[in-house]
């Protein structure tokens, strides 16, 4: 049974396809520690002297891995959204055809 | 091939059609759609033309069809649109069509009338049924013994006594619109001074108004009162409020009987109504199968007669004469169509089509296909090309998306746009068949190839700028590295990257586009600005030079040698010697100077690299460039004399453009005048008659004077015209060159905006620590995606589109394009039907 209208389901469909592709890719980039994404990491302990650099690096590494998994989680959520909106889209199509 | 670059060659033709064959021939020409007829009786009133009667009959048929269509739509019956295109029927078939439509319309009207009457009847009965049901409650309440008590207290002794003698309360019952109830109640109260008792109950189901077909809500009311005077008053008020009163028997038994009667009548009516509806439905379904077909037929007949009205009647009344514009290349096709028409009509005399000489400007007809038509529309929106002028549309196919992409350079946004465009292109046929009347969608769909190309080109420039949603891709590996110690890195906030810096730069560039390291550099904008500004000026000058060279093709085609020498050559010299030289300086600067900190090479270090703009300004103002002592003011040997020479040449071009052409024309005219008068003098003297020369001499000065005066005015106008052109060109070169800087400005704005959007929105989802981050990212990504599409792709895309349009209309086309033609509007059934169906939908 259709819950959301044809426009909303189409919107969800497009958004989730985009989300899956982009977030999956971003997950990979985080996983390989892409420098371009260095500004988009959780807060790391700021190093004050060369000795604390090690902590800083572990924080950054952890952040990269964490973000990679977060991206994939979000991508998975979009897979769910995709399934939902696809079902809604299909239901809408069918109900509009049967009328 | 010439037709690709110019509009098609047209010729004016005269067409003689035999009266009997005219209809069939025009029908064939309408199917072909390559002929534009001219109105040969413009001074004849519309109502006085030959085929007014037929046009009127068609109008009448169309009206009937529209009525039918309205009824079909009302019943929600799908209209069969097979998309087939029936030929225009023979004139004699018109009578059959008329008869069919007449019959259908009458039948439908009758059915509708009957249905309305039945519905009215049905409404009355339902209302009566409701009254009987609802009032029952009121009567029950009245008869309720438990109410006795209440009555006693309310009416007091007297009342009770009166009531005891079966208090002669009269009542009326009826139905009224629900929204009128409050006013009705107040009116009753006031007019009867509170001596009536109103009870009302709502009818839950809406009733259908038979005349309008609307669903209305009504209420049942019953009014109790005493005495006849009150009765008349109450009835009048009811009348005033358009309430319908129904007789309602007092005795419960009668009421029950009546209710039974009403019920059976409703049952009967329902069956009759159902049958009527069925009949109507049958009629409409039958009509719906053919209605589109009929519409096409009727519109074609109408168009043919309308066209025939434009023709002239021969004196013998046997033949119709038409004048029409025809593309020369399609001459054969038209003659074939005419022959087909003659054969179909069974006429023995073939139609005659012969060319006419005319001084009038022919219409502009550009052959387009689905790919080029979008670009042609962009050009035509500025102005239809003059006849046989160079058509900028073919070049626009590449330059338009490219200049757009320079401003819209982002791989991510570009691919979104390209995907949208590709979808429209791939799904072209089903989408076109839908015929949406959404204006915005139609604009996008009409420009689907433009959108696709703009998207693809933006992807390319995005790759060059190395921008994907403001992030850079490190595909080939950056050619920069750091060799700073950890302590140094900790001590500085951020550092500009400098290729001269020892060891930071590997010495060879990134294979394609910008090095990804620039995304993180502090001097990214400084670097990109210098690069993008130069690129936009280079592209602009090339674009403008291309426009100017286009005018050469125009002049050679129109054999305007004078304009080549007096306009094209100085224009090119002016542009090349000043502005293209500046472009060359940019390349010289790029090639000669390189990052170095070595003392011996200081002359070629960034510190000594001269500013191109300052050099250019000094060249025009004829000043020395002031530089550091260790630097060289010149980029190459002999720069100053060469610059002076170039500038002098450019300056000479200004009076050349301004004066050469008018002066030449003036001189050639004077020469012609002189030779004419000389010849006349000779003729006069040679005649030997004494009277003749005197006569000639007296006549001549008047004419000569008049002509001279005209010429003077003409020349003055010419000088002013040329002056305006020259000023426009010279100032335009400066301002248009600057105008191309919008390429840089918009590209910068776009890059910055996408960076801000990433940093302010998506970044917020990425910095959340822990597993919650995934869910936050999910929400924020949706938000970011919406903003990206609405702001960066739609709004920024629109603004870049408009700026590109301006660059083409003003900066490019002003160099060669007059745009003073008028469009070729062929008589074509296809166009006619399209526009007719569109207006019908609106």
PDB file of N, CA, C and O in Angstrom, chain A residues 15 18-19 22-23 26 30 35-36 39-42 47 49-50 53 62 66-67 69-71 73-74 77-78 81, chain B residues 416 469 471-472 486-487 490 519-520 758 763 766-771 773-775 777-778 781-782 784-785 788-789:
ATOM      1  N   UNK A  15      17.673   9.991  -4.401  1.00  0.00           N
ATOM      2  CA  UNK A  15      18.569  10.362  -3.295  1.00  0.00           C
ATOM      3  C   UNK A  15      19.333   9.141  -2.791  1.00  0.00           C
ATOM      4  O   UNK A  15      20.543   9.204  -2.555  1.00  0.00           O
ATOM      5  N   UNK A  18      22.078   7.975  -5.219  1.00  0.00           N
ATOM      6  CA  UNK A  18      23.199   8.911  -5.094  1.00  0.00           C
ATOM      7  C   UNK A  18      23.960   8.649  -3.798  1.00  0.00           C
ATOM      8  O   UNK A  18      25.191   8.550  -3.776  1.00  0.00           O
ATOM      9  N   UNK A  19      23.183   8.521  -2.710  1.00  0.00           N
ATOM     10  CA  UNK A  19      23.800   8.321  -1.405  1.00  0.00           C
ATOM     11  C   UNK A  19      24.632   7.050  -1.362  1.00  0.00           C
ATOM     12  O   UNK A  19      25.754   7.049  -0.848  1.00  0.00           O
ATOM     13  N   UNK A  22      27.857   7.620  -3.557  1.00  0.00           N
ATOM     14  CA  UNK A  22      28.839   8.564  -3.022  1.00  0.00           C
ATOM     15  C   UNK A  22      29.384   8.096  -1.666  1.00  0.00           C
ATOM     16  O   UNK A  22      30.593   8.159  -1.419  1.00  0.00           O
ATOM     17  N   UNK A  23      28.495   7.624  -0.791  1.00  0.00           N
ATOM     18  CA  UNK A  23      28.962   7.258   0.550  1.00  0.00           C
ATOM     19  C   UNK A  23      29.848   6.017   0.500  1.00  0.00           C
ATOM     20  O   UNK A  23      30.825   5.918   1.247  1.00  0.00           O
ATOM     21  N   UNK A  26      33.133   7.296  -0.648  1.00  0.00           N
ATOM     22  CA  UNK A  26      33.783   8.063   0.413  1.00  0.00           C
ATOM     23  C   UNK A  26      34.321   7.131   1.484  1.00  0.00           C
ATOM     24  O   UNK A  26      35.398   7.360   2.050  1.00  0.00           O
ATOM     25  N   UNK A  30      38.084   7.063   2.775  1.00  0.00           N
ATOM     26  CA  UNK A  30      38.479   7.165   4.185  1.00  0.00           C
ATOM     27  C   UNK A  30      39.339   5.966   4.564  1.00  0.00           C
ATOM     28  O   UNK A  30      40.310   6.076   5.288  1.00  0.00           O
ATOM     29  N   UNK A  35      44.076  12.042   1.764  1.00  0.00           N
ATOM     30  CA  UNK A  35      44.463  13.314   2.390  1.00  0.00           C
ATOM     31  C   UNK A  35      43.414  14.386   2.179  1.00  0.00           C
ATOM     32  O   UNK A  35      43.206  15.256   3.017  1.00  0.00           O
ATOM     33  N   UNK A  36      42.727  14.316   1.030  1.00  0.00           N
ATOM     34  CA  UNK A  36      41.733  15.341   0.722  1.00  0.00           C
ATOM     35  C   UNK A  36      40.644  15.393   1.784  1.00  0.00           C
ATOM     36  O   UNK A  36      40.006  16.431   1.978  1.00  0.00           O
ATOM     37  N   UNK A  39      40.344  17.114   6.468  1.00  0.00           N
ATOM     38  CA  UNK A  39      39.656  18.154   7.234  1.00  0.00           C
ATOM     39  C   UNK A  39      38.338  17.653   7.795  1.00  0.00           C
ATOM     40  O   UNK A  39      37.753  18.287   8.659  1.00  0.00           O
ATOM     41  N   UNK A  40      37.858  16.545   7.275  1.00  0.00           N
ATOM     42  CA  UNK A  40      36.556  16.040   7.695  1.00  0.00           C
ATOM     43  C   UNK A  40      36.722  14.806   8.574  1.00  0.00           C
ATOM     44  O   UNK A  40      36.270  13.713   8.243  1.00  0.00           O
ATOM     45  N   UNK A  41      37.411  14.993   9.697  1.00  0.00           N
ATOM     46  CA  UNK A  41      37.629  13.877  10.624  1.00  0.00           C
ATOM     47  C   UNK A  41      37.192  14.289  12.018  1.00  0.00           C
ATOM     48  O   UNK A  41      37.159  15.479  12.331  1.00  0.00           O
ATOM     49  N   UNK A  42      36.826  13.326  12.847  1.00  0.00           N
ATOM     50  CA  UNK A  42      36.523  13.665  14.242  1.00  0.00           C
ATOM     51  C   UNK A  42      37.739  14.316  14.915  1.00  0.00           C
ATOM     52  O   UNK A  42      38.883  14.107  14.483  1.00  0.00           O
ATOM     53  N   UNK A  47      48.716  17.983  18.791  1.00  0.00           N
ATOM     54  CA  UNK A  47      50.078  17.759  19.283  1.00  0.00           C
ATOM     55  C   UNK A  47      50.757  19.071  19.654  1.00  0.00           C
ATOM     56  O   UNK A  47      50.592  20.083  18.972  1.00  0.00           O
ATOM     57  N   UNK A  49      54.133  18.849  21.150  1.00  0.00           N
ATOM     58  CA  UNK A  49      55.568  18.624  20.999  1.00  0.00           C
ATOM     59  C   UNK A  49      55.741  17.325  20.210  1.00  0.00           C
ATOM     60  O   UNK A  49      54.800  16.544  20.069  1.00  0.00           O
ATOM     61  N   UNK A  50      56.885  17.118  19.636  1.00  0.00           N
ATOM     62  CA  UNK A  50      57.119  15.945  18.793  1.00  0.00           C
ATOM     63  C   UNK A  50      56.764  14.629  19.466  1.00  0.00           C
ATOM     64  O   UNK A  50      56.399  13.651  18.776  1.00  0.00           O
ATOM     65  N   UNK A  53      53.160  13.505  19.023  1.00  0.00           N
ATOM     66  CA  UNK A  53      52.743  13.264  17.632  1.00  0.00           C
ATOM     67  C   UNK A  53      52.155  11.866  17.451  1.00  0.00           C
ATOM     68  O   UNK A  53      51.244  11.665  16.661  1.00  0.00           O
ATOM     69  N   UNK A  62      42.515   6.348  13.707  1.00  0.00           N
ATOM     70  CA  UNK A  62      41.254   5.850  14.239  1.00  0.00           C
ATOM     71  C   UNK A  62      40.078   6.588  13.579  1.00  0.00           C
ATOM     72  O   UNK A  62      39.071   6.002  13.204  1.00  0.00           O
ATOM     73  N   UNK A  66      37.079   4.984  11.563  1.00  0.00           N
ATOM     74  CA  UNK A  66      35.729   5.213  12.079  1.00  0.00           C
ATOM     75  C   UNK A  66      34.837   5.825  10.994  1.00  0.00           C
ATOM     76  O   UNK A  66      33.724   5.375  10.743  1.00  0.00           O
ATOM     77  N   UNK A  67      35.374   6.842  10.328  1.00  0.00           N
ATOM     78  CA  UNK A  67      34.579   7.527   9.309  1.00  0.00           C
ATOM     79  C   UNK A  67      34.284   6.608   8.127  1.00  0.00           C
ATOM     80  O   UNK A  67      33.204   6.684   7.546  1.00  0.00           O
ATOM     81  N   UNK A  69      33.798   3.432   8.305  1.00  0.00           N
ATOM     82  CA  UNK A  69      32.663   2.573   8.677  1.00  0.00           C
ATOM     83  C   UNK A  69      31.375   3.380   8.758  1.00  0.00           C
ATOM     84  O   UNK A  69      30.315   2.907   8.354  1.00  0.00           O
ATOM     85  N   UNK A  70      31.481   4.613   9.265  1.00  0.00           N
ATOM     86  CA  UNK A  70      30.281   5.456   9.340  1.00  0.00           C
ATOM     87  C   UNK A  70      29.698   5.680   7.962  1.00  0.00           C
ATOM     88  O   UNK A  70      28.481   5.652   7.778  1.00  0.00           O
ATOM     89  N   UNK A  71      30.579   5.932   6.992  1.00  0.00           N
ATOM     90  CA  UNK A  71      30.107   6.147   5.623  1.00  0.00           C
ATOM     91  C   UNK A  71      29.396   4.903   5.126  1.00  0.00           C
ATOM     92  O   UNK A  71      28.333   4.988   4.510  1.00  0.00           O
ATOM     93  N   UNK A  73      27.981   2.639   6.923  1.00  0.00           N
ATOM     94  CA  UNK A  73      26.704   2.488   7.648  1.00  0.00           C
ATOM     95  C   UNK A  73      25.640   3.358   6.991  1.00  0.00           C
ATOM     96  O   UNK A  73      24.523   2.907   6.695  1.00  0.00           O
ATOM     97  N   UNK A  74      26.003   4.608   6.731  1.00  0.00           N
ATOM     98  CA  UNK A  74      25.052   5.518   6.089  1.00  0.00           C
ATOM     99  C   UNK A  74      24.648   4.971   4.729  1.00  0.00           C
ATOM    100  O   UNK A  74      23.472   5.018   4.351  1.00  0.00           O
ATOM    101  N   UNK A  77      22.174   2.339   5.249  1.00  0.00           N
ATOM    102  CA  UNK A  77      20.870   2.936   5.556  1.00  0.00           C
ATOM    103  C   UNK A  77      20.196   3.397   4.268  1.00  0.00           C
ATOM    104  O   UNK A  77      18.980   3.296   4.117  1.00  0.00           O
ATOM    105  N   UNK A  78      21.018   3.909   3.340  1.00  0.00           N
ATOM    106  CA  UNK A  78      20.432   4.329   2.060  1.00  0.00           C
ATOM    107  C   UNK A  78      19.978   3.130   1.242  1.00  0.00           C
ATOM    108  O   UNK A  78      19.033   3.239   0.451  1.00  0.00           O
ATOM    109  N   UNK A  81      16.663   2.644   2.537  1.00  0.00           N
ATOM    110  CA  UNK A  81      15.794   3.676   1.976  1.00  0.00           C
ATOM    111  C   UNK A  81      15.445   3.370   0.534  1.00  0.00           C
ATOM    112  O   UNK A  81      14.309   3.548   0.097  1.00  0.00           O
TER     113      UNK A  81
ATOM    114  N   UNK B 416      26.071  15.129 -12.263  1.00  0.00           N
ATOM    115  CA  UNK B 416      24.630  15.160 -11.948  1.00  0.00           C
ATOM    116  C   UNK B 416      23.859  15.710 -13.140  1.00  0.00           C
ATOM    117  O   UNK B 416      22.834  15.161 -13.552  1.00  0.00           O
ATOM    118  N   UNK B 469      32.730  18.086  -5.944  1.00  0.00           N
ATOM    119  CA  UNK B 469      32.037  18.621  -4.762  1.00  0.00           C
ATOM    120  C   UNK B 469      33.052  19.318  -3.862  1.00  0.00           C
ATOM    121  O   UNK B 469      33.044  19.143  -2.654  1.00  0.00           O
ATOM    122  N   UNK B 471      36.149  18.746  -3.437  1.00  0.00           N
ATOM    123  CA  UNK B 471      37.309  17.951  -3.026  1.00  0.00           C
ATOM    124  C   UNK B 471      38.116  17.592  -4.268  1.00  0.00           C
ATOM    125  O   UNK B 471      37.585  17.562  -5.384  1.00  0.00           O
ATOM    126  N   UNK B 472      39.412  17.334  -4.053  1.00  0.00           N
ATOM    127  CA  UNK B 472      40.266  17.007  -5.187  1.00  0.00           C
ATOM    128  C   UNK B 472      40.496  15.511  -5.265  1.00  0.00           C
ATOM    129  O   UNK B 472      40.511  14.815  -4.256  1.00  0.00           O
ATOM    130  N   UNK B 486      59.365  17.650  12.040  1.00  0.00           N
ATOM    131  CA  UNK B 486      58.168  17.661  12.880  1.00  0.00           C
ATOM    132  C   UNK B 486      58.092  18.926  13.717  1.00  0.00           C
ATOM    133  O   UNK B 486      57.008  19.500  13.873  1.00  0.00           O
ATOM    134  N   UNK B 487      59.189  19.393  14.228  1.00  0.00           N
ATOM    135  CA  UNK B 487      59.162  20.600  15.069  1.00  0.00           C
ATOM    136  C   UNK B 487      58.722  21.807  14.259  1.00  0.00           C
ATOM    137  O   UNK B 487      57.953  22.658  14.726  1.00  0.00           O
ATOM    138  N   UNK B 490      55.023  21.697  13.693  1.00  0.00           N
ATOM    139  CA  UNK B 490      54.269  22.026  14.898  1.00  0.00           C
ATOM    140  C   UNK B 490      54.289  23.516  15.179  1.00  0.00           C
ATOM    141  O   UNK B 490      53.377  24.054  15.799  1.00  0.00           O
ATOM    142  N   UNK B 519      44.234  21.777  -3.048  1.00  0.00           N
ATOM    143  CA  UNK B 519      43.017  21.829  -2.228  1.00  0.00           C
ATOM    144  C   UNK B 519      43.336  22.196  -0.788  1.00  0.00           C
ATOM    145  O   UNK B 519      42.545  22.862  -0.116  1.00  0.00           O
ATOM    146  N   UNK B 520      44.490  21.764  -0.307  1.00  0.00           N
ATOM    147  CA  UNK B 520      44.826  21.991   1.092  1.00  0.00           C
ATOM    148  C   UNK B 520      45.747  23.194   1.278  1.00  0.00           C
ATOM    149  O   UNK B 520      46.081  23.544   2.408  1.00  0.00           O
ATOM    150  N   UNK B 758      30.117  22.148   1.555  1.00  0.00           N
ATOM    151  CA  UNK B 758      30.719  20.945   2.121  1.00  0.00           C
ATOM    152  C   UNK B 758      31.152  21.203   3.564  1.00  0.00           C
ATOM    153  O   UNK B 758      30.837  20.439   4.469  1.00  0.00           O
ATOM    154  N   UNK B 763      30.354  18.385   6.381  1.00  0.00           N
ATOM    155  CA  UNK B 763      31.409  18.248   7.382  1.00  0.00           C
ATOM    156  C   UNK B 763      30.844  17.970   8.770  1.00  0.00           C
ATOM    157  O   UNK B 763      31.398  17.212   9.554  1.00  0.00           O
ATOM    158  N   UNK B 766      30.398  14.466   9.300  1.00  0.00           N
ATOM    159  CA  UNK B 766      31.595  13.627   9.248  1.00  0.00           C
ATOM    160  C   UNK B 766      32.455  13.727  10.505  1.00  0.00           C
ATOM    161  O   UNK B 766      33.281  12.865  10.759  1.00  0.00           O
ATOM    162  N   UNK B 767      32.279  14.811  11.274  1.00  0.00           N
ATOM    163  CA  UNK B 767      33.146  14.969  12.437  1.00  0.00           C
ATOM    164  C   UNK B 767      32.562  14.335  13.696  1.00  0.00           C
ATOM    165  O   UNK B 767      33.171  14.393  14.751  1.00  0.00           O
ATOM    166  N   UNK B 768      31.379  13.738  13.564  1.00  0.00           N
ATOM    167  CA  UNK B 768      30.783  13.103  14.746  1.00  0.00           C
ATOM    168  C   UNK B 768      31.563  11.826  15.058  1.00  0.00           C
ATOM    169  O   UNK B 768      31.734  10.967  14.194  1.00  0.00           O
ATOM    170  N   UNK B 769      32.007  11.708  16.282  1.00  0.00           N
ATOM    171  CA  UNK B 769      32.807  10.552  16.661  1.00  0.00           C
ATOM    172  C   UNK B 769      31.881   9.391  17.020  1.00  0.00           C
ATOM    173  O   UNK B 769      30.727   9.600  17.388  1.00  0.00           O
ATOM    174  N   UNK B 770      32.386   8.185  16.879  1.00  0.00           N
ATOM    175  CA  UNK B 770      31.641   7.005  17.329  1.00  0.00           C
ATOM    176  C   UNK B 770      30.660   6.511  16.301  1.00  0.00           C
ATOM    177  O   UNK B 770      30.547   7.047  15.194  1.00  0.00           O
ATOM    178  N   UNK B 771      29.922   5.476  16.678  1.00  0.00           N
ATOM    179  CA  UNK B 771      29.034   4.795  15.724  1.00  0.00           C
ATOM    180  C   UNK B 771      27.790   5.597  15.417  1.00  0.00           C
ATOM    181  O   UNK B 771      27.126   5.338  14.426  1.00  0.00           O
ATOM    182  N   UNK B 773      27.824   8.403  14.388  1.00  0.00           N
ATOM    183  CA  UNK B 773      28.182   9.188  13.202  1.00  0.00           C
ATOM    184  C   UNK B 773      27.509   8.689  11.939  1.00  0.00           C
ATOM    185  O   UNK B 773      27.131   9.483  11.078  1.00  0.00           O
ATOM    186  N   UNK B 774      27.348   7.376  11.820  1.00  0.00           N
ATOM    187  CA  UNK B 774      26.735   6.821  10.617  1.00  0.00           C
ATOM    188  C   UNK B 774      25.327   7.329  10.416  1.00  0.00           C
ATOM    189  O   UNK B 774      24.946   7.736   9.318  1.00  0.00           O
ATOM    190  N   UNK B 775      24.563   7.356  11.516  1.00  0.00           N
ATOM    191  CA  UNK B 775      23.167   7.792  11.413  1.00  0.00           C
ATOM    192  C   UNK B 775      23.093   9.293  11.141  1.00  0.00           C
ATOM    193  O   UNK B 775      22.315   9.751  10.311  1.00  0.00           O
ATOM    194  N   UNK B 777      25.331  11.023   9.694  1.00  0.00           N
ATOM    195  CA  UNK B 777      25.785  11.221   8.316  1.00  0.00           C
ATOM    196  C   UNK B 777      24.642  10.952   7.340  1.00  0.00           C
ATOM    197  O   UNK B 777      24.457  11.685   6.362  1.00  0.00           O
ATOM    198  N   UNK B 778      23.852   9.907   7.654  1.00  0.00           N
ATOM    199  CA  UNK B 778      22.729   9.543   6.798  1.00  0.00           C
ATOM    200  C   UNK B 778      21.766  10.734   6.640  1.00  0.00           C
ATOM    201  O   UNK B 778      21.342  11.068   5.537  1.00  0.00           O
ATOM    202  N   UNK B 781      23.599  13.862   5.028  1.00  0.00           N
ATOM    203  CA  UNK B 781      23.878  13.693   3.605  1.00  0.00           C
ATOM    204  C   UNK B 781      22.659  14.062   2.772  1.00  0.00           C
ATOM    205  O   UNK B 781      22.777  14.720   1.738  1.00  0.00           O
ATOM    206  N   UNK B 782      21.466  13.637   3.243  1.00  0.00           N
ATOM    207  CA  UNK B 782      20.241  13.951   2.500  1.00  0.00           C
ATOM    208  C   UNK B 782      20.075  15.468   2.392  1.00  0.00           C
ATOM    209  O   UNK B 782      19.767  16.008   1.331  1.00  0.00           O
ATOM    210  N   UNK B 784      22.447  17.733   2.648  1.00  0.00           N
ATOM    211  CA  UNK B 784      23.503  18.274   1.782  1.00  0.00           C
ATOM    212  C   UNK B 784      23.172  18.023   0.314  1.00  0.00           C
ATOM    213  O   UNK B 784      23.364  18.885  -0.537  1.00  0.00           O
ATOM    214  N   UNK B 785      22.624  16.835   0.019  1.00  0.00           N
ATOM    215  CA  UNK B 785      22.305  16.505  -1.366  1.00  0.00           C
ATOM    216  C   UNK B 785      21.223  17.446  -1.897  1.00  0.00           C
ATOM    217  O   UNK B 785      21.327  17.948  -3.017  1.00  0.00           O
ATOM    218  N   UNK B 788      22.767  20.757  -2.501  1.00  0.00           N
ATOM    219  CA  UNK B 788      23.650  20.712  -3.667  1.00  0.00           C
ATOM    220  C   UNK B 788      22.847  20.843  -4.951  1.00  0.00           C
ATOM    221  O   UNK B 788      23.185  21.634  -5.829  1.00  0.00           O
ATOM    222  N   UNK B 789      21.756  20.069  -5.020  1.00  0.00           N
ATOM    223  CA  UNK B 789      20.965  20.125  -6.250  1.00  0.00           C
ATOM    224  C   UNK B 789      20.311  21.489  -6.403  1.00  0.00           C
ATOM    225  O   UNK B 789      20.376  22.111  -7.454  1.00  0.00           O
TER     226      UNK B 789
END
